[in-house]
Short mmCIF file of C-alpha atoms in Angstrom, two decimals:
data_model
loop_
_atom_site.label_atom_id
_atom_site.label_comp_id
_atom_site.label_asym_id
_atom_site.label_seq_id
_atom_site.Cartn_x
_atom_site.Cartn_y
_atom_site.Cartn_z
CA PRO N 1 72.05 186.04 92.87
CA LEU N 2 70.37 189.56 92.94
CA ILE N 3 69.61 188.87 96.48
CA TYR N 4 73.28 188.04 97.26
CA GLY N 5 74.29 191.16 95.40
CA LEU N 6 71.75 193.39 97.23
CA GLN N 7 73.20 192.07 100.65
CA ILE N 8 76.77 192.96 99.10
CA THR N 9 75.57 196.30 98.12
CA ILE N 10 74.33 196.97 101.75
CA TYR N 11 77.47 195.76 103.45
CA VAL N 12 79.36 198.19 101.09
CA ALA N 13 77.49 201.02 101.78
CA PHE N 14 77.06 200.52 105.73
CA TRP N 15 80.87 200.27 105.99
CA GLY N 16 81.42 202.86 103.56
CA MET N 17 79.28 205.28 105.35
CA ILE N 18 80.82 204.79 108.69
CA LEU N 19 84.26 205.17 107.18
CA ALA N 20 83.03 208.25 105.41
CA LEU N 21 81.74 209.82 108.40
CA ILE N 22 85.16 209.25 110.26
CA ILE N 23 87.16 210.75 107.36
CA GLY N 24 84.60 213.63 107.01
CA LEU N 25 84.62 214.53 110.36
CA PHE N 26 88.45 214.40 110.84
CA THR N 27 88.95 216.47 107.61
CA ALA N 28 86.53 219.04 108.86
CA ILE N 29 88.35 219.28 112.16
CA LEU N 30 91.72 219.70 110.46
CA ARG N 31 90.19 222.56 108.26
CA LEU N 32 88.66 224.34 111.33
CA SER N 33 91.93 223.94 113.25
CA ASN N 34 94.61 226.29 114.09
CA SER N 35 97.17 223.99 112.55
CA MET N 36 98.47 225.22 109.30
CA SER N 37 99.93 221.99 108.21
CA GLY N 38 96.61 220.36 109.09
CA ARG N 39 94.66 222.70 106.81
CA ILE N 40 97.02 222.17 104.00
CA VAL N 41 96.54 218.46 104.45
CA ALA N 42 92.99 218.45 104.33
CA ARG N 43 92.84 220.82 101.48
CA CYS N 44 95.29 218.84 99.29
CA TYR N 45 93.14 215.79 100.03
CA LEU N 46 89.68 217.47 98.97
CA GLU N 47 91.14 218.88 96.03
CA ILE N 48 92.78 215.58 94.75
CA ILE N 49 89.66 213.47 95.46
CA ARG N 50 86.99 215.87 94.25
CA ASN N 51 88.72 216.74 91.09
CA THR N 52 89.49 213.13 89.88
CA PRO N 53 87.05 210.80 88.59
CA LEU N 54 85.76 207.86 90.71
CA LEU N 55 86.67 205.24 87.94
CA VAL N 56 90.28 206.62 88.20
CA GLN N 57 90.41 206.15 92.09
CA VAL N 58 89.00 202.87 92.03
CA SER N 59 91.74 201.89 89.49
CA ILE N 60 94.29 203.25 91.56
CA PHE N 61 93.08 201.87 94.72
CA TYR N 62 92.76 198.35 93.10
CA PHE N 63 95.88 198.16 91.10
CA VAL N 64 98.44 200.48 93.07
CA LEU N 65 97.28 200.89 96.69
CA GLN N 66 95.85 197.15 97.23
CA PRO N 67 99.17 195.49 96.69
CA ILE N 68 101.16 197.94 98.72
CA LEU N 69 98.85 197.78 101.57
CA GLY N 70 98.46 194.17 101.36
CA ILE N 71 94.46 193.94 100.92
CA ASN N 72 93.55 190.58 99.98
CA ASN N 73 90.03 191.34 99.71
CA PRO N 74 88.92 193.80 96.84
CA MET N 75 85.71 194.34 98.55
CA TRP N 76 87.36 196.13 101.26
CA THR N 77 89.66 198.15 98.59
CA GLY N 78 86.38 199.19 96.97
CA ILE N 79 84.74 200.34 100.44
CA LEU N 80 87.90 202.17 101.24
CA CYS N 81 87.88 203.82 97.76
CA LEU N 82 84.38 204.92 98.23
CA ALA N 83 84.70 206.18 101.74
CA PHE N 84 87.76 208.47 100.88
CA PHE N 85 85.60 209.62 97.90
CA GLU N 86 82.38 210.28 99.69
CA GLY N 87 84.27 211.37 102.75
CA SER N 88 85.42 214.37 100.97
CA PHE N 89 82.02 215.59 100.45
CA ALA N 90 81.02 214.50 104.00
CA SER N 91 83.70 216.95 105.51
CA GLU N 92 82.23 219.98 103.81
CA ILE N 93 78.64 218.95 105.08
CA ILE N 94 80.01 218.51 108.53
CA ARG N 95 82.13 221.55 108.49
CA ALA N 96 79.11 223.73 107.50
CA GLY N 97 77.05 222.14 110.23
CA ILE N 98 79.74 222.92 112.80
CA ILE N 99 80.15 226.48 111.70
CA SER N 100 76.32 227.02 111.80
CA VAL N 101 76.41 226.71 115.62
CA GLU N 102 76.54 230.03 117.26
CA ARG N 103 79.90 231.23 118.06
CA GLY N 104 78.59 232.14 121.71
CA GLN N 105 78.39 228.50 122.30
CA TRP N 106 82.17 227.99 121.84
CA GLU N 107 82.68 231.07 124.24
CA ALA N 108 80.46 229.45 126.96
CA SER N 109 82.12 225.93 126.62
CA LYS N 110 85.45 227.94 127.08
CA THR N 111 83.81 229.99 130.23
CA ILE N 112 82.92 226.64 132.00
CA GLY N 113 86.45 224.93 131.39
CA LEU N 114 85.59 222.65 128.52
CA ASN N 115 88.66 221.55 126.25
CA GLN N 116 88.24 221.29 122.45
CA ARG N 117 87.28 217.65 122.59
CA GLN N 118 84.73 218.12 125.19
CA THR N 119 83.39 220.87 123.50
CA TYR N 120 82.95 219.22 120.20
CA LEU N 121 81.28 216.14 121.87
CA THR N 122 78.84 217.70 124.29
CA ILE N 123 78.10 221.00 122.75
CA ILE N 124 78.82 221.48 119.12
CA LEU N 125 78.20 218.16 117.45
CA PRO N 126 74.70 217.46 119.16
CA GLN N 127 73.33 220.83 117.75
CA ALA N 128 74.96 220.53 114.47
CA VAL N 129 73.93 216.87 113.62
CA PRO N 130 70.20 217.71 112.95
CA LEU N 131 71.27 220.30 110.43
CA MET N 132 73.55 217.44 108.83
CA LEU N 133 71.11 214.76 108.48
CA PRO N 134 69.50 215.74 105.45
CA PRO N 135 72.66 216.22 103.04
CA LEU N 136 74.39 213.31 104.65
CA THR N 137 71.51 211.10 103.50
CA GLY N 138 72.35 212.30 100.01
CA ILE N 139 76.06 210.67 100.79
CA LEU N 140 74.60 207.66 101.61
CA VAL N 141 72.30 207.38 98.59
CA ASN N 142 75.28 208.10 96.58
CA LEU N 143 77.24 205.41 98.28
CA ILE N 144 74.52 202.84 97.35
CA LYS N 145 74.62 203.91 93.80
CA HIS N 146 78.47 204.44 93.29
CA SER N 147 78.87 200.84 94.78
CA ALA N 148 77.84 199.79 91.11
CA ILE N 149 81.38 200.81 90.00
CA LEU N 150 82.94 198.28 92.13
CA SER N 151 81.83 195.61 89.32
CA PHE N 152 84.67 196.97 87.51
CA VAL N 153 87.20 195.42 90.35
CA ALA N 154 85.35 191.99 90.50
CA VAL N 155 83.28 192.66 93.62
CA PHE N 156 80.12 190.65 93.37
CA GLU N 157 77.60 193.59 94.26
CA LEU N 158 74.21 193.91 92.66
CA THR N 159 75.32 195.33 89.39
CA THR N 160 77.85 192.50 89.00
CA GLU N 161 75.34 189.90 89.66
CA ALA N 162 72.82 191.33 87.09
CA ARG N 163 75.53 191.24 84.72
CA ASN N 164 76.58 187.74 85.27
CA LEU N 165 72.80 186.76 85.37
CA ILE N 166 71.93 188.52 82.29
CA ALA N 167 75.09 186.67 80.43
CA ASP N 168 73.30 183.27 81.66
CA THR N 169 69.67 184.09 80.74
CA PHE N 170 69.91 186.80 77.99
CA MET N 171 66.97 188.84 79.78
CA SER N 172 68.63 192.30 79.89
CA PHE N 173 65.51 194.28 79.86
CA GLU N 174 63.71 192.41 82.72
CA ILE N 175 66.78 192.16 84.90
CA TRP N 176 68.09 195.64 84.52
CA MET N 177 64.55 196.89 85.20
CA ILE N 178 64.34 194.68 88.45
CA VAL N 179 67.72 196.16 89.45
CA GLY N 180 66.76 199.76 89.00
CA GLY N 181 63.56 198.99 90.92
CA ILE N 182 65.79 197.74 93.67
CA TYR N 183 68.07 200.72 93.81
CA LEU N 184 65.13 202.87 93.60
CA LEU N 185 63.44 201.26 96.50
CA MET N 186 66.34 201.30 98.72
CA THR N 187 67.06 205.03 98.08
CA ILE N 188 63.65 206.10 98.57
CA SER N 189 63.10 204.00 101.66
CA LEU N 190 66.20 205.41 103.20
CA SER N 191 65.25 209.04 102.47
CA THR N 192 62.08 208.57 104.23
CA PHE N 193 63.49 207.22 107.20
CA VAL N 194 66.08 209.89 107.66
CA GLY N 195 63.32 212.27 107.10
CA TYR N 196 61.49 210.82 110.07
CA PHE N 197 64.35 210.64 112.26
CA GLU N 198 65.04 214.25 111.73
CA ARG N 199 61.76 215.27 112.49
CA ARG N 200 62.00 213.33 115.66
CA VAL N 201 65.29 215.00 116.56
CA ARG N 202 63.85 218.53 115.70
CA ASP N 203 60.98 217.86 117.97
CA THR N 204 62.94 216.68 120.86
CA ARG N 205 65.13 219.81 120.82
#
């Protein structure tokens, strides 16, 4: 049961991170755009998500938005909720990375005739990504840890499977120690891998 729960946790974290990055990038670009309405929408999203508890957001997604959107799988409801929650933090990391690129790079891209999309894809983001990697690792670590809250909406991830196993065996101490060790192993391994990848990227620049 714990191996099955671990697979679900990894699945949730993987897709949650991809969606969080997409949401974060879109929000960061809106905040940096010249559109007043775009900046207002992005700001409202950030204020609402970052200033309400995650448990409340999970409840709203599960009990309100899931029936409205017609989502039949509670796991994907949880993934969307985590993605929107972590995407609000990822957007600030991405925005800071974009701002950190020298202004001269923007001016040079305009000089050679690149439009805004081409500038982001070929000039700005390749320079900003190495700066974003360390804090974005924290987002993925949080996704792995926050996935435990999905046990509230009957998603059978690692924590839910642990609780079910404890109900069957009454071995709460042993099982929670094992689960804690699994979470610790995942987060430390992830941080180590991203640190190695960051050094490789920095060395090739």
